[in-house]
PDB file of C-alpha atoms in Angstrom:
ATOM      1  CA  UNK Y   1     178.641 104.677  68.065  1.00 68.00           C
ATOM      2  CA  UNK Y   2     174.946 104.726  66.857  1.00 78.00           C
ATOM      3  CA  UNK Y   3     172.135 103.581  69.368  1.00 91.00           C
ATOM      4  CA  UNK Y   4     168.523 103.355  68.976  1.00 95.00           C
ATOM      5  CA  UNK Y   5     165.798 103.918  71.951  1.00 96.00           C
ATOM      6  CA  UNK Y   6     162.197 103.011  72.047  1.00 96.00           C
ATOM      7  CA  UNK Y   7     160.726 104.642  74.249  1.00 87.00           C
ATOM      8  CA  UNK Y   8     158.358 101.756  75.149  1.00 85.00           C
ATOM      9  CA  UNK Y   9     158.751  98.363  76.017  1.00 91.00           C
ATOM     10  CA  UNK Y  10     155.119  97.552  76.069  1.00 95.00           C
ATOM     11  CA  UNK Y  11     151.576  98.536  74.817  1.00 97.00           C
ATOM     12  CA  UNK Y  12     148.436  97.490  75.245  1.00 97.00           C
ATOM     13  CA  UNK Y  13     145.504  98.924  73.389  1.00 97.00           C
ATOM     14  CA  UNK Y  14     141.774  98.163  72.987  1.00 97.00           C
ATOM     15  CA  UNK Y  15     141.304  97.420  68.934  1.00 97.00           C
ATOM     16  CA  UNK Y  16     140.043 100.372  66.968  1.00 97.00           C
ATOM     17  CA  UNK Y  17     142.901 102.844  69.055  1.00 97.00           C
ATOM     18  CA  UNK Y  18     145.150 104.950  67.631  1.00 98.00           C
ATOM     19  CA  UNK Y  19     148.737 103.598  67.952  1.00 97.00           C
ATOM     20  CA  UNK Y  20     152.192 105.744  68.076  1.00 97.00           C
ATOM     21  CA  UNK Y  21     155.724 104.093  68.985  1.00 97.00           C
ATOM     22  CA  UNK Y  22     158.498 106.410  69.814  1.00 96.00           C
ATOM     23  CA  UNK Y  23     161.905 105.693  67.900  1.00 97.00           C
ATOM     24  CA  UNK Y  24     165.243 107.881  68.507  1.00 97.00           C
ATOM     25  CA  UNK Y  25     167.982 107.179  67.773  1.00 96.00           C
ATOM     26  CA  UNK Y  26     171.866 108.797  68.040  1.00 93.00           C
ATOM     27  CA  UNK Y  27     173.869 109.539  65.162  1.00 87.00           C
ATOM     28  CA  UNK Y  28     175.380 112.309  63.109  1.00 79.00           C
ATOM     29  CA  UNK Y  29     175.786 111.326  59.412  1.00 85.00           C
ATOM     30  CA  UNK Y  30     173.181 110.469  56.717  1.00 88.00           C
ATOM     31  CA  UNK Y  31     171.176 107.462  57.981  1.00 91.00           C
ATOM     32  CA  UNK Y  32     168.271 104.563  56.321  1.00 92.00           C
ATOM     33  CA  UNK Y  33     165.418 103.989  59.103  1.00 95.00           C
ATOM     34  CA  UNK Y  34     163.197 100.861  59.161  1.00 96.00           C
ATOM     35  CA  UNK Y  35     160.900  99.592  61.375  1.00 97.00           C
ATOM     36  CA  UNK Y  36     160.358  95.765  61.638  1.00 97.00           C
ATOM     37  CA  UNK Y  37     157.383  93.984  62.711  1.00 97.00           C
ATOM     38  CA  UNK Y  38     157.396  90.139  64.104  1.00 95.00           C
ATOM     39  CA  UNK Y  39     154.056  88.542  64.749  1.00 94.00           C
ATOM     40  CA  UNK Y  40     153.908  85.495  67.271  1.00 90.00           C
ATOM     41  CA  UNK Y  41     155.945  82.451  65.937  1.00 87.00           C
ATOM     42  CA  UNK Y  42     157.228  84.305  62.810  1.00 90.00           C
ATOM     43  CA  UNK Y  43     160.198  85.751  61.994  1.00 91.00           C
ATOM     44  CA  UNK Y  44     161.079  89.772  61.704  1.00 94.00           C
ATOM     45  CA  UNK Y  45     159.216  91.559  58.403  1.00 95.00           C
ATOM     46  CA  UNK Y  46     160.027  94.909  56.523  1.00 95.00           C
ATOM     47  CA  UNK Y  47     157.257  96.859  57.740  1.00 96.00           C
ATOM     48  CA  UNK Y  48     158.202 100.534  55.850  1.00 96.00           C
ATOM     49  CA  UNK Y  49     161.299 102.055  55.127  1.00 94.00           C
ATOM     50  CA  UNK Y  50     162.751 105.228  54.655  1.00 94.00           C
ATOM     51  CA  UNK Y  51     166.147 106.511  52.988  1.00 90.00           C
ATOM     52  CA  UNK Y  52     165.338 110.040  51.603  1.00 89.00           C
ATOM     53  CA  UNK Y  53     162.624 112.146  49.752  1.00 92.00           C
ATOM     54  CA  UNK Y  54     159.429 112.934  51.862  1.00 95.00           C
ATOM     55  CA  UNK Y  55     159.939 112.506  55.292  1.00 95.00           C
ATOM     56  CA  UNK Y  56     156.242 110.270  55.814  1.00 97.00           C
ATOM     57  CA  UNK Y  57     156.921 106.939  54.778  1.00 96.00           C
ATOM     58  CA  UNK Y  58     154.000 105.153  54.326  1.00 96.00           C
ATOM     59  CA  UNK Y  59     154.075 100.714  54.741  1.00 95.00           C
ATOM     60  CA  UNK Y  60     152.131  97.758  54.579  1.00 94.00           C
ATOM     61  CA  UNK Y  61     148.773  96.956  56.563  1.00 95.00           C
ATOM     62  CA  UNK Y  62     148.163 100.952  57.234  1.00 96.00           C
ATOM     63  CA  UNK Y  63     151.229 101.752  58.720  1.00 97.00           C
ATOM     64  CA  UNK Y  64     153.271 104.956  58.191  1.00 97.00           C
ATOM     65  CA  UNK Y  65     156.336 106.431  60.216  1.00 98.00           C
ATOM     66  CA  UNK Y  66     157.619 109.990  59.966  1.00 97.00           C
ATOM     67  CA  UNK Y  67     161.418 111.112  60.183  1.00 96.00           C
ATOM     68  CA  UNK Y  68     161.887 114.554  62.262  1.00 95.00           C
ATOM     69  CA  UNK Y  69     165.757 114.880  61.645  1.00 92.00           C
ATOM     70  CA  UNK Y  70     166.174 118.160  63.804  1.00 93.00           C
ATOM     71  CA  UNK Y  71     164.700 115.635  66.719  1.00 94.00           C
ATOM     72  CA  UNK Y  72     166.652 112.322  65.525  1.00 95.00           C
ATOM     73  CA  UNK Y  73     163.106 110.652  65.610  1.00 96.00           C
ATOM     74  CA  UNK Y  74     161.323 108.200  63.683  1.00 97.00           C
ATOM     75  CA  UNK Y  75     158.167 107.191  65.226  1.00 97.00           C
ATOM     76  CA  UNK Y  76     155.718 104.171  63.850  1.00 97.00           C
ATOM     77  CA  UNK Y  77     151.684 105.115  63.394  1.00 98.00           C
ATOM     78  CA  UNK Y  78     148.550 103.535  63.179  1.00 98.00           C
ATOM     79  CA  UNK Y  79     145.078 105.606  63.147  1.00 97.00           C
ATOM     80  CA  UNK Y  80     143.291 102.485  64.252  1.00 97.00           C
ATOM     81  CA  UNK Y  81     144.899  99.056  65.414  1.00 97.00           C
ATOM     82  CA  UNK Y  82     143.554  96.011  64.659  1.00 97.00           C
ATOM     83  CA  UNK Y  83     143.818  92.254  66.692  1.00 96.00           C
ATOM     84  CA  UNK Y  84     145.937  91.064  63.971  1.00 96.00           C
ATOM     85  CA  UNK Y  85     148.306  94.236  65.217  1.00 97.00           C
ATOM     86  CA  UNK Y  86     149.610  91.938  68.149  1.00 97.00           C
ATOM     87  CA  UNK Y  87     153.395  91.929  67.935  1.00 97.00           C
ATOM     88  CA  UNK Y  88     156.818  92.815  68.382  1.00 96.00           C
ATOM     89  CA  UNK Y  89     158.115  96.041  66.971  1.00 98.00           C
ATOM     90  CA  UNK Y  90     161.504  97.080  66.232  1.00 98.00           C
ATOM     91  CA  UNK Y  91     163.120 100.383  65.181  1.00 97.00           C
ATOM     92  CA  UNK Y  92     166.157  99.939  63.203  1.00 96.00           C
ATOM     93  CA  UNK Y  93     168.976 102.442  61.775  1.00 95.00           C
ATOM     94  CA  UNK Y  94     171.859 101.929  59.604  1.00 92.00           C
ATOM     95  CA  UNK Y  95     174.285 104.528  58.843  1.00 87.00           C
ATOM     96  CA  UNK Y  96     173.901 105.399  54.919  1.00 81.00           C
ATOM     97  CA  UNK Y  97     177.858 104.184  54.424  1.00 78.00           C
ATOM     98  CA  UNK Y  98     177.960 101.032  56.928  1.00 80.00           C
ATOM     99  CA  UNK Y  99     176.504  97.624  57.101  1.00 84.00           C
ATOM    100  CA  UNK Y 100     174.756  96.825  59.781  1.00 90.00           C
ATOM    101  CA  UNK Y 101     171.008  97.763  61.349  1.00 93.00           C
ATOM    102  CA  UNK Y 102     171.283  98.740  65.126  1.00 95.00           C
ATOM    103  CA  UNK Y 103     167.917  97.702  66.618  1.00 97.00           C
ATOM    104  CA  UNK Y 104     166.511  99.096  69.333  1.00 96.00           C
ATOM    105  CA  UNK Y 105     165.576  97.036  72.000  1.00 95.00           C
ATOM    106  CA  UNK Y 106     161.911  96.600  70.711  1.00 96.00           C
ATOM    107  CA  UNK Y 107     157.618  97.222  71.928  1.00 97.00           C
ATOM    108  CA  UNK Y 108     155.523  94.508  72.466  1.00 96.00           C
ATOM    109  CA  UNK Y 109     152.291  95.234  71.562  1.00 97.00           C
ATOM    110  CA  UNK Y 110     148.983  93.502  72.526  1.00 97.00           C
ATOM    111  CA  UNK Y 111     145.846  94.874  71.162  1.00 97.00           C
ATOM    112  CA  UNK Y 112     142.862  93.271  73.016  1.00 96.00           C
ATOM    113  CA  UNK Y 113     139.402  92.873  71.365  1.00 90.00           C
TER     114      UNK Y 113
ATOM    115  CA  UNK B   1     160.725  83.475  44.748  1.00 55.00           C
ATOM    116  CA  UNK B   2     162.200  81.557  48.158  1.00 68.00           C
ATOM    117  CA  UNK B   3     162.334  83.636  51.277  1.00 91.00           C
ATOM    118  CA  UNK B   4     165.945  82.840  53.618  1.00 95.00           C
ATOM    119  CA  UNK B   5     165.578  80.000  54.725  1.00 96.00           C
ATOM    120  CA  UNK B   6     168.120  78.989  57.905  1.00 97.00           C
ATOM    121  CA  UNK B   7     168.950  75.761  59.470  1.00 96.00           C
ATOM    122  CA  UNK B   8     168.599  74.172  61.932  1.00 97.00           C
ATOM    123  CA  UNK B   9     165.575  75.415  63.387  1.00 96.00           C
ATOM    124  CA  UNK B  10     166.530  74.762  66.983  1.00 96.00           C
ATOM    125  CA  UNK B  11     170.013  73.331  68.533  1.00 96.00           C
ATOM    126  CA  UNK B  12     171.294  72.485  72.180  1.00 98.00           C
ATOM    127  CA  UNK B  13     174.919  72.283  72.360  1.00 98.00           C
ATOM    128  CA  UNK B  14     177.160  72.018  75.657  1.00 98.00           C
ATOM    129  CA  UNK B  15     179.643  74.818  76.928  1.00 98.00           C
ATOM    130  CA  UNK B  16     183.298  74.303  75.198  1.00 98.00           C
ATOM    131  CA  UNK B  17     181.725  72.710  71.843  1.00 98.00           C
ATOM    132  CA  UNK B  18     181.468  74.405  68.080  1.00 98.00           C
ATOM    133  CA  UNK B  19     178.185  75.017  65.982  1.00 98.00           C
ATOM    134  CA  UNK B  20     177.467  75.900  62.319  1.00 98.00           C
ATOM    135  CA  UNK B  21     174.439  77.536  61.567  1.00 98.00           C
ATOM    136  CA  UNK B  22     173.173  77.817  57.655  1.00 98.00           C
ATOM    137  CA  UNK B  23     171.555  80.372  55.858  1.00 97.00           C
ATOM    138  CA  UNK B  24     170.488  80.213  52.326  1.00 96.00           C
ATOM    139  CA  UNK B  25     169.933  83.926  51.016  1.00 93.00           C
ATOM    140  CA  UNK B  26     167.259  84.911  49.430  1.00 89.00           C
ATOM    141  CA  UNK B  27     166.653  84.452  45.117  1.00 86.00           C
ATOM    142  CA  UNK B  28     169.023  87.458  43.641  1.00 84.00           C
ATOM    143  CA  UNK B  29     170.820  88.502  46.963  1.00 89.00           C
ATOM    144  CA  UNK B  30     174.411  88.403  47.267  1.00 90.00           C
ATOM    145  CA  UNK B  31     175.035  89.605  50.578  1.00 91.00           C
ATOM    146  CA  UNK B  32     174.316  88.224  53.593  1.00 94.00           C
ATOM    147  CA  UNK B  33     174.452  89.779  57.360  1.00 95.00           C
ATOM    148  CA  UNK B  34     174.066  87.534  60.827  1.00 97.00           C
ATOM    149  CA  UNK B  35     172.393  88.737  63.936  1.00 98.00           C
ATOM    150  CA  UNK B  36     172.463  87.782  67.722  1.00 98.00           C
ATOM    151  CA  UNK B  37     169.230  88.458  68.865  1.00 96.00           C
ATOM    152  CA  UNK B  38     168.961  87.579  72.958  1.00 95.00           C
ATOM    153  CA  UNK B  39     165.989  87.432  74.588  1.00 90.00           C
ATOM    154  CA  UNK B  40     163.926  90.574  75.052  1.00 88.00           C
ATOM    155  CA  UNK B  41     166.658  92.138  73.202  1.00 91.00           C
ATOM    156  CA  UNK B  42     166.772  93.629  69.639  1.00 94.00           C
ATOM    157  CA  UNK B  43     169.349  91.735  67.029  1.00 96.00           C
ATOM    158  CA  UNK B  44     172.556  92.898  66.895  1.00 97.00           C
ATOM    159  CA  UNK B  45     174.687  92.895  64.033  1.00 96.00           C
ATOM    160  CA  UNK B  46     177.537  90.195  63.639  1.00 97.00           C
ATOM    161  CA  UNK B  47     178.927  90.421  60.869  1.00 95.00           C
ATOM    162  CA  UNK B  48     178.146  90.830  56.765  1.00 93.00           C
ATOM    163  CA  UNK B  49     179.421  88.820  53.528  1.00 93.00           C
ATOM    164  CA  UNK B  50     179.608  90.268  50.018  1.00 90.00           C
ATOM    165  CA  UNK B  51     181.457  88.325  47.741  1.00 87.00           C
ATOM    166  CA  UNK B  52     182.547  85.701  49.945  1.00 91.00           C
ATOM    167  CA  UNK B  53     184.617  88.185  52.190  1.00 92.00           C
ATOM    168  CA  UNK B  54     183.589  89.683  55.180  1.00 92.00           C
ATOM    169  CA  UNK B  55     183.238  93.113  54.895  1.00 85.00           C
ATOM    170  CA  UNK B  56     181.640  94.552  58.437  1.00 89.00           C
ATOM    171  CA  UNK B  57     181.619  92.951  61.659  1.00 93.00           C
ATOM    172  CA  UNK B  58     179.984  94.421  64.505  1.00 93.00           C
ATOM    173  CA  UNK B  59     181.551  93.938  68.354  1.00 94.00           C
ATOM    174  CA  UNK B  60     181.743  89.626  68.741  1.00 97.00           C
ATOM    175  CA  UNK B  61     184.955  88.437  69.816  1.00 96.00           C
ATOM    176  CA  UNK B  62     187.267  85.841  66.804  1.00 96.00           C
ATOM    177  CA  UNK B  63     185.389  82.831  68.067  1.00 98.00           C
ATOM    178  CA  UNK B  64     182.521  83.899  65.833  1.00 98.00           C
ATOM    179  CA  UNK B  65     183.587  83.488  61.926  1.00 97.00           C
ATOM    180  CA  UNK B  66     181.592  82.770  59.253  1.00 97.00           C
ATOM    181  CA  UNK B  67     181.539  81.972  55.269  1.00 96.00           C
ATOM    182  CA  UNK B  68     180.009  82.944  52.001  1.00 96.00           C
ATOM    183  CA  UNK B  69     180.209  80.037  49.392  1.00 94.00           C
ATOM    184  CA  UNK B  70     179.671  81.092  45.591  1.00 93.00           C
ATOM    185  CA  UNK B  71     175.851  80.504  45.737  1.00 91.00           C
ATOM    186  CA  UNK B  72     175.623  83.306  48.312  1.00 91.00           C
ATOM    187  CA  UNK B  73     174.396  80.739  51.131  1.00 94.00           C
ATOM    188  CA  UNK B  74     176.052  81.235  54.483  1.00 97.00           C
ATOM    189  CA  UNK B  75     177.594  79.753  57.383  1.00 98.00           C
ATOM    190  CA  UNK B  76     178.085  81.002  60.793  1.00 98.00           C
ATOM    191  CA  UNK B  77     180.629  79.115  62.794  1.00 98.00           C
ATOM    192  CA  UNK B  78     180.848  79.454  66.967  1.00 98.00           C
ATOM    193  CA  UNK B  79     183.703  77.915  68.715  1.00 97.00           C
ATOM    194  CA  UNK B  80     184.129  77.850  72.671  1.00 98.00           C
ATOM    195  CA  UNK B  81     180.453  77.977  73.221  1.00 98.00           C
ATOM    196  CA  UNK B  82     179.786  79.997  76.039  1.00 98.00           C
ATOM    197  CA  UNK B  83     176.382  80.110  78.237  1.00 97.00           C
ATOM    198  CA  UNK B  84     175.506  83.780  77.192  1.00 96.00           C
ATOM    199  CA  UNK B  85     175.940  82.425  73.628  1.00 98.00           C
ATOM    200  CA  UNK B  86     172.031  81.434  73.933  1.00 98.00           C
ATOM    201  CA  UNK B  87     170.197  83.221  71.392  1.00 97.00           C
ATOM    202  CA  UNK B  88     167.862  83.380  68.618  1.00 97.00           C
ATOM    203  CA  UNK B  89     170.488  83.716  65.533  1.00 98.00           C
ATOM    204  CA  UNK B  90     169.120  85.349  62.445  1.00 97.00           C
ATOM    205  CA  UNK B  91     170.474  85.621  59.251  1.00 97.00           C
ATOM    206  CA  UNK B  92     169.216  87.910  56.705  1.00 96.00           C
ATOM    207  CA  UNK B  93     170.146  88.769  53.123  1.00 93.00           C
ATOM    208  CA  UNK B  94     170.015  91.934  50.994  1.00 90.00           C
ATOM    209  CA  UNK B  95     170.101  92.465  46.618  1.00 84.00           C
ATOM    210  CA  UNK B  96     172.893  95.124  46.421  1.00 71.00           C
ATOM    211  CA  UNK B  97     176.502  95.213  47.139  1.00 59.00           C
ATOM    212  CA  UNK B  98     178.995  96.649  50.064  1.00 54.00           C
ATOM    213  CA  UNK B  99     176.282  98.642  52.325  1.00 50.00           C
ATOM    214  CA  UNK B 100     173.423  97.063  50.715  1.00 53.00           C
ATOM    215  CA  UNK B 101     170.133  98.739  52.460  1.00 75.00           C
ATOM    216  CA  UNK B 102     167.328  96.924  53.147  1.00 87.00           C
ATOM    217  CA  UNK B 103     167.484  93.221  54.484  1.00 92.00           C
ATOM    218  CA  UNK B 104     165.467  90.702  54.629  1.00 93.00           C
ATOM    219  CA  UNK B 105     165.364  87.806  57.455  1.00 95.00           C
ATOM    220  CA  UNK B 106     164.924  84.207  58.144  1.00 96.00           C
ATOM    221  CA  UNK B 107     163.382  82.648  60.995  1.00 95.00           C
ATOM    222  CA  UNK B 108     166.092  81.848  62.804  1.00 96.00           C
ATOM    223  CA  UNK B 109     167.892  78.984  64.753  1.00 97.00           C
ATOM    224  CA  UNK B 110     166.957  78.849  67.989  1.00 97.00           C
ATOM    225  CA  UNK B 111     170.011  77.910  70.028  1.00 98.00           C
ATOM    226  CA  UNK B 112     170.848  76.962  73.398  1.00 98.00           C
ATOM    227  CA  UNK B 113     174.336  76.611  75.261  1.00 98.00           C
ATOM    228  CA  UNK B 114     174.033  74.107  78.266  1.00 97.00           C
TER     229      UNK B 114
END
């Protein structure tokens, strides 16, 4: 069975810091990664994507992640958070032939001014 | 073009009773997945429709079915209610066919099992 770890549960950084949020995950086939975003009071949002081609995926608001296959990783980055920033982050991977997206179980992240 | 939409937005229900949850996909998506999302948890995946069939369902025991009518809207059905039924139930809907990649998600209906 797939799972997906993240390696933390909560962040805090000072705006203007770089951000980086660990995603692994367990599974031995061809797989889609996503990582979701969900700000205070709204629900979950695409935030980048990546199914094949070059491994730095590049989303919206300045975020990019980057797939290592040999490590099974996917980690998010930002080179410089903003307030806005302040939410929940999830890691998500669905086996290329299946239908659902395992989740991880998410990062809360609070950037303070 | 209209976002999922799900309803109702929130919904407190009693152990032992049923509740249907609604989803209306998204403009030009025919399949729709459900989530359980628990608190301080990630979602985790219930089951798909494509075509009005189910076609994946992830580990939930019989008491949760569901529905696809022709318009691709959605139903989620929960019989027996149980406490640990308490969740945040998402519904989200994707353009392609079986294994359809990305999805897209609705805000949810909040509901809690007394």
């Amino acid at each position: 069975a797939q799972s997906v770890s993240q390696h933390n549960h909560h962040v805090i950084l000072s705006e203007a810091a770089s951000l980086e949020l660990g995603c692994n995950y367990s599974y031995g086939g061809t797989v889609n990664l996503f990582w979701y975003v969900q700000y205070p009071g709204q629900h979950l949002q695409l935030l980048l994507k990546y199914f094949s081609g070059d491994p730095l995926v590049k989303g919206i608001k300045g975020f990019e992640a980057e797939f290592i296959k040999s490590k099974f990783s996917f980690n998010l980055r930002k080179p410089s958070v903003q307030w806005s920033d302040t939410a929940e982050y999830f890691c998500a991977v669905k086996a290329n032939s299946g239908y659902a997206l395992n989740f991880g179980k998410g990062t809360s992240l609070l950037v303070t001014p | 073009e209209t976002g999922v939409t799900q309803s109702p937005t929130h919904l407190i229900k009693t152990r032992g009773q049923q509740v249907t949850l609604r989803c209306s996909s998204q403009s030009g998506h025919n399949t729709v997945s459900w989530y359980q999302q628990a608190l301080g948890q990630g979602p985790q995946f219930i089951f798909q429709y494509y075509r009005e069939e189910e076609n994946g369902r992830g580990n939930f025991p019989p008491r949760f079915s569901g529905l696809q009518f022709p318009n691709y809207s959605s139903e989620l059905n929960v019989n027996a209610l149980e406490l640990d039924d308490s969740a945040l139930y998402l519904c989200a809907s994707s353009p392609g066919g079986l294994g359809a990649d990305t999805q897209y998600f609705g805000p949810g209906t909040r509901l809690t099992v007394l």
